[in-house]
Amino acid sequence: MTQTASPRAPKGPAARRALQAAQAALAAEHAAVYGYGVVGARVGQERSAEAREAYDAHRARRDAMSRAVRDLGGVPEAAAAGYALPFAVTDADAAVRLAAELEARVAAVYADLVGAAGAGLRAEAANALREAAVRAVRWRGSGVAFPGLTDRNGPDEPGGSPDRT
């Protein structure tokens, strides 16, 4: 059983929302680190350095989000042993699509954290959202109008996703 609150757990709905959003960002970073392990194993040599940089960036963000959760009075959720991928990744093209999807999902949880967090954490979340959006554009080859918010569309709409992490 996982524990999400410590004895100094936040009081009040705004503090609880911030902690919940920070836990979601931490979970997304755990999933991104796992996903980039798959991306790195399948992506072509020409993009392997880019995959490694993204992997390192998500590890750093994961560690920062663990600290943020503790600072908010929570107990950071541990990474799962494995994560279900949104589709089979059998070649370099699928690895690139996975990288873009990971970044879109990370951007979505940071958009939520921007809305829920206080000033210091909000700035950190906004930076993480921007970095994920830039990486998504690099992987996808194109951008979206509102990074982090496009997942709010239905699955049949441009940028929509039926399964957010």
mmCIF file of C-alpha atoms in Angstrom:
data_model
loop_
_atom_site.group_PDB
_atom_site.id
_atom_site.type_symbol
_atom_site.label_atom_id
_atom_site.label_comp_id
_atom_site.label_asym_id
_atom_site.label_seq_id
_atom_site.Cartn_x
_atom_site.Cartn_y
_atom_site.Cartn_z
ATOM 1 C CA MET A 1 0.000 0.000 0.000
ATOM 2 C CA THR A 2 1.382 3.386 -0.945
ATOM 3 C CA GLN A 3 1.230 6.344 1.323
ATOM 4 C CA THR A 4 0.659 9.814 -0.129
ATOM 5 C CA ALA A 5 0.664 11.959 3.002
ATOM 6 C CA SER A 6 3.015 12.419 5.897
ATOM 7 C CA PRO A 7 2.148 13.559 9.409
ATOM 8 C CA ARG A 8 2.644 17.108 8.165
ATOM 9 C CA ALA A 9 0.204 16.591 5.274
ATOM 10 C CA PRO A 10 -1.205 19.791 3.810
ATOM 11 C CA LYS A 11 -4.337 21.263 5.271
ATOM 12 C CA GLY A 12 -6.985 22.830 3.100
ATOM 13 C CA PRO A 13 -8.288 22.052 -0.363
ATOM 14 C CA ALA A 14 -5.776 24.214 -2.261
ATOM 15 C CA ALA A 15 -2.817 22.557 -0.537
ATOM 16 C CA ARG A 16 -4.276 19.100 -1.170
ATOM 17 C CA ARG A 17 -4.819 19.947 -4.867
ATOM 18 C CA ALA A 18 -1.212 21.107 -5.151
ATOM 19 C CA LEU A 19 0.032 17.884 -3.546
ATOM 20 C CA GLN A 20 -2.186 15.760 -5.788
ATOM 21 C CA ALA A 21 -0.962 17.599 -8.906
ATOM 22 C CA ALA A 22 2.662 17.253 -7.773
ATOM 23 C CA GLN A 23 2.156 13.501 -7.234
ATOM 24 C CA ALA A 24 0.670 13.268 -10.745
ATOM 25 C CA ALA A 25 3.687 15.095 -12.178
ATOM 26 C CA LEU A 26 5.993 12.743 -10.290
ATOM 27 C CA ALA A 27 4.098 9.734 -11.655
ATOM 28 C CA ALA A 28 4.355 11.134 -15.195
ATOM 29 C CA GLU A 29 8.097 11.607 -14.753
ATOM 30 C CA HIS A 30 8.463 8.002 -13.536
ATOM 31 C CA ALA A 31 6.584 6.859 -16.651
ATOM 32 C CA ALA A 32 8.674 9.118 -18.914
ATOM 33 C CA VAL A 33 11.931 7.747 -17.511
ATOM 34 C CA TYR A 34 10.675 4.221 -18.171
ATOM 35 C CA GLY A 35 9.417 5.182 -21.635
ATOM 36 C CA TYR A 36 12.679 6.776 -22.639
ATOM 37 C CA GLY A 37 14.410 3.506 -21.790
ATOM 38 C CA VAL A 38 12.277 1.968 -24.529
ATOM 39 C CA VAL A 39 12.815 4.927 -26.859
ATOM 40 C CA GLY A 40 16.580 4.711 -26.388
ATOM 41 C CA ALA A 41 16.585 1.016 -27.213
ATOM 42 C CA ARG A 42 14.647 1.485 -30.475
ATOM 43 C CA VAL A 43 15.384 4.972 -31.793
ATOM 44 C CA GLY A 44 17.830 5.332 -34.655
ATOM 45 C CA GLN A 45 21.439 6.281 -34.075
ATOM 46 C CA GLU A 46 20.822 9.785 -35.482
ATOM 47 C CA ARG A 47 18.460 10.563 -32.569
ATOM 48 C CA SER A 48 20.034 8.538 -29.770
ATOM 49 C CA ALA A 49 21.757 11.576 -28.220
ATOM 50 C CA GLU A 50 18.418 13.415 -28.189
ATOM 51 C CA ALA A 51 16.790 10.434 -26.456
ATOM 52 C CA ARG A 52 19.574 10.331 -23.864
ATOM 53 C CA GLU A 53 19.230 14.074 -23.158
ATOM 54 C CA ALA A 54 15.478 13.686 -22.677
ATOM 55 C CA TYR A 55 16.007 10.657 -20.414
ATOM 56 C CA ASP A 56 18.435 12.663 -18.265
ATOM 57 C CA ALA A 57 16.080 15.665 -18.173
ATOM 58 C CA HIS A 58 13.183 13.499 -16.986
ATOM 59 C CA ARG A 59 15.343 11.857 -14.321
ATOM 60 C CA ALA A 60 16.262 15.323 -13.019
ATOM 61 C CA ARG A 61 12.605 16.444 -13.090
ATOM 62 C CA ARG A 62 11.565 13.222 -11.341
ATOM 63 C CA ASP A 63 14.015 13.957 -8.538
ATOM 64 C CA ALA A 64 12.828 17.582 -8.330
ATOM 65 C CA MET A 65 9.194 16.464 -8.163
ATOM 66 C CA SER A 66 10.039 13.999 -5.374
ATOM 67 C CA ARG A 67 11.461 16.912 -3.406
ATOM 68 C CA ALA A 68 8.411 19.057 -4.235
ATOM 69 C CA VAL A 69 6.037 16.373 -2.971
ATOM 70 C CA ARG A 70 8.011 16.158 0.282
ATOM 71 C CA ASP A 71 8.025 19.953 0.564
ATOM 72 C CA LEU A 72 4.233 19.895 0.220
ATOM 73 C CA GLY A 73 3.992 17.415 3.109
ATOM 74 C CA GLY A 74 3.521 14.276 1.050
ATOM 75 C CA VAL A 75 5.391 11.033 0.618
ATOM 76 C CA PRO A 76 6.611 10.646 -2.973
ATOM 77 C CA GLU A 77 5.066 7.727 -4.830
ATOM 78 C CA ALA A 78 7.607 5.144 -5.949
ATOM 79 C CA ALA A 79 8.018 4.185 -9.577
ATOM 80 C CA ALA A 80 6.167 1.127 -10.788
ATOM 81 C CA ALA A 81 8.158 -1.895 -11.907
ATOM 82 C CA GLY A 82 6.872 -1.347 -15.434
ATOM 83 C CA TYR A 83 4.440 0.758 -17.437
ATOM 84 C CA ALA A 84 2.030 -0.123 -20.239
ATOM 85 C CA LEU A 85 3.037 1.603 -23.443
ATOM 86 C CA PRO A 86 0.293 3.263 -25.519
ATOM 87 C CA PHE A 87 1.313 1.178 -28.565
ATOM 88 C CA ALA A 88 3.927 -1.368 -29.597
ATOM 89 C CA VAL A 89 7.383 0.094 -30.108
ATOM 90 C CA THR A 90 9.105 -2.194 -32.572
ATOM 91 C CA ASP A 91 11.160 0.213 -34.676
ATOM 92 C CA ALA A 92 12.719 3.674 -34.775
ATOM 93 C CA ASP A 93 9.577 5.366 -36.141
ATOM 94 C CA ALA A 94 7.478 3.990 -33.279
ATOM 95 C CA ALA A 95 10.168 5.079 -30.807
ATOM 96 C CA VAL A 96 9.942 8.646 -32.118
ATOM 97 C CA ARG A 97 6.129 8.557 -31.826
ATOM 98 C CA LEU A 98 6.461 7.257 -28.261
ATOM 99 C CA ALA A 99 8.854 10.063 -27.340
ATOM 100 C CA ALA A 100 6.393 12.654 -28.668
ATOM 101 C CA GLU A 101 3.539 11.001 -26.755
ATOM 102 C CA LEU A 102 5.554 10.897 -23.525
ATOM 103 C CA GLU A 103 6.276 14.609 -23.811
ATOM 104 C CA ALA A 104 2.617 15.438 -24.528
ATOM 105 C CA ARG A 105 1.527 13.487 -21.460
ATOM 106 C CA VAL A 106 4.149 15.114 -19.259
ATOM 107 C CA ALA A 107 3.126 18.550 -20.530
ATOM 108 C CA ALA A 108 -0.502 17.822 -19.593
ATOM 109 C CA VAL A 109 0.284 17.021 -15.956
ATOM 110 C CA TYR A 110 2.526 20.056 -15.652
ATOM 111 C CA ALA A 111 -0.297 22.217 -17.022
ATOM 112 C CA ASP A 112 -2.418 20.876 -14.158
ATOM 113 C CA LEU A 113 0.371 21.611 -11.676
ATOM 114 C CA VAL A 114 0.713 25.176 -12.960
ATOM 115 C CA GLY A 115 -2.941 25.696 -12.084
ATOM 116 C CA ALA A 116 -2.739 24.055 -8.667
ATOM 117 C CA ALA A 117 0.637 25.133 -7.263
ATOM 118 C CA GLY A 118 1.838 28.153 -5.364
ATOM 119 C CA ALA A 119 4.294 30.662 -6.824
ATOM 120 C CA GLY A 120 7.618 28.802 -6.533
ATOM 121 C CA LEU A 121 6.339 25.426 -7.642
ATOM 122 C CA ARG A 122 4.165 27.081 -10.302
ATOM 123 C CA ALA A 123 7.282 28.577 -11.912
ATOM 124 C CA GLU A 124 9.035 25.201 -11.825
ATOM 125 C CA ALA A 125 5.961 23.525 -13.347
ATOM 126 C CA ALA A 126 5.748 26.182 -16.077
ATOM 127 C CA ASN A 127 9.408 25.582 -16.961
ATOM 128 C CA ALA A 128 8.818 21.825 -17.070
ATOM 129 C CA LEU A 129 5.756 22.352 -19.282
ATOM 130 C CA ARG A 130 7.768 24.519 -21.666
ATOM 131 C CA GLU A 131 10.636 22.005 -21.831
ATOM 132 C CA ALA A 132 8.253 19.103 -22.516
ATOM 133 C CA ALA A 133 6.468 21.109 -25.215
ATOM 134 C CA VAL A 134 9.764 21.931 -26.934
ATOM 135 C CA ARG A 135 10.866 18.287 -26.825
ATOM 136 C CA ALA A 136 7.457 17.195 -28.182
ATOM 137 C CA VAL A 137 7.858 19.563 -31.143
ATOM 138 C CA ARG A 138 11.331 18.212 -31.835
ATOM 139 C CA TRP A 139 10.103 14.615 -31.769
ATOM 140 C CA ARG A 140 6.823 15.241 -33.592
ATOM 141 C CA GLY A 141 8.142 17.771 -36.079
ATOM 142 C CA SER A 142 5.268 20.155 -35.419
ATOM 143 C CA GLY A 143 3.696 21.985 -32.536
ATOM 144 C CA VAL A 144 0.267 22.391 -31.026
ATOM 145 C CA ALA A 145 -1.532 25.603 -30.134
ATOM 146 C CA PHE A 146 -1.717 25.005 -26.393
ATOM 147 C CA PRO A 147 0.868 22.475 -25.181
ATOM 148 C CA GLY A 148 -0.344 20.563 -22.172
ATOM 149 C CA LEU A 149 -3.959 21.385 -22.891
ATOM 150 C CA THR A 150 -4.486 19.506 -26.150
ATOM 151 C CA ASP A 151 -5.109 16.239 -24.276
ATOM 152 C CA ARG A 152 -8.310 17.795 -22.967
ATOM 153 C CA ASN A 153 -9.773 17.331 -26.474
ATOM 154 C CA GLY A 154 -11.677 14.180 -27.287
ATOM 155 C CA PRO A 155 -9.773 11.240 -28.847
ATOM 156 C CA ASP A 156 -11.174 12.055 -32.301
ATOM 157 C CA GLU A 157 -10.058 15.684 -32.231
ATOM 158 C CA PRO A 158 -6.587 16.864 -33.294
ATOM 159 C CA GLY A 159 -4.200 16.371 -30.411
ATOM 160 C CA GLY A 160 -6.759 14.406 -28.402
ATOM 161 C CA SER A 161 -5.732 11.293 -26.531
ATOM 162 C CA PRO A 162 -8.019 8.623 -25.107
ATOM 163 C CA ASP A 163 -5.511 7.586 -22.427
ATOM 164 C CA ARG A 164 -3.613 10.170 -20.364
ATOM 165 C CA THR A 165 -0.958 9.152 -17.907
#
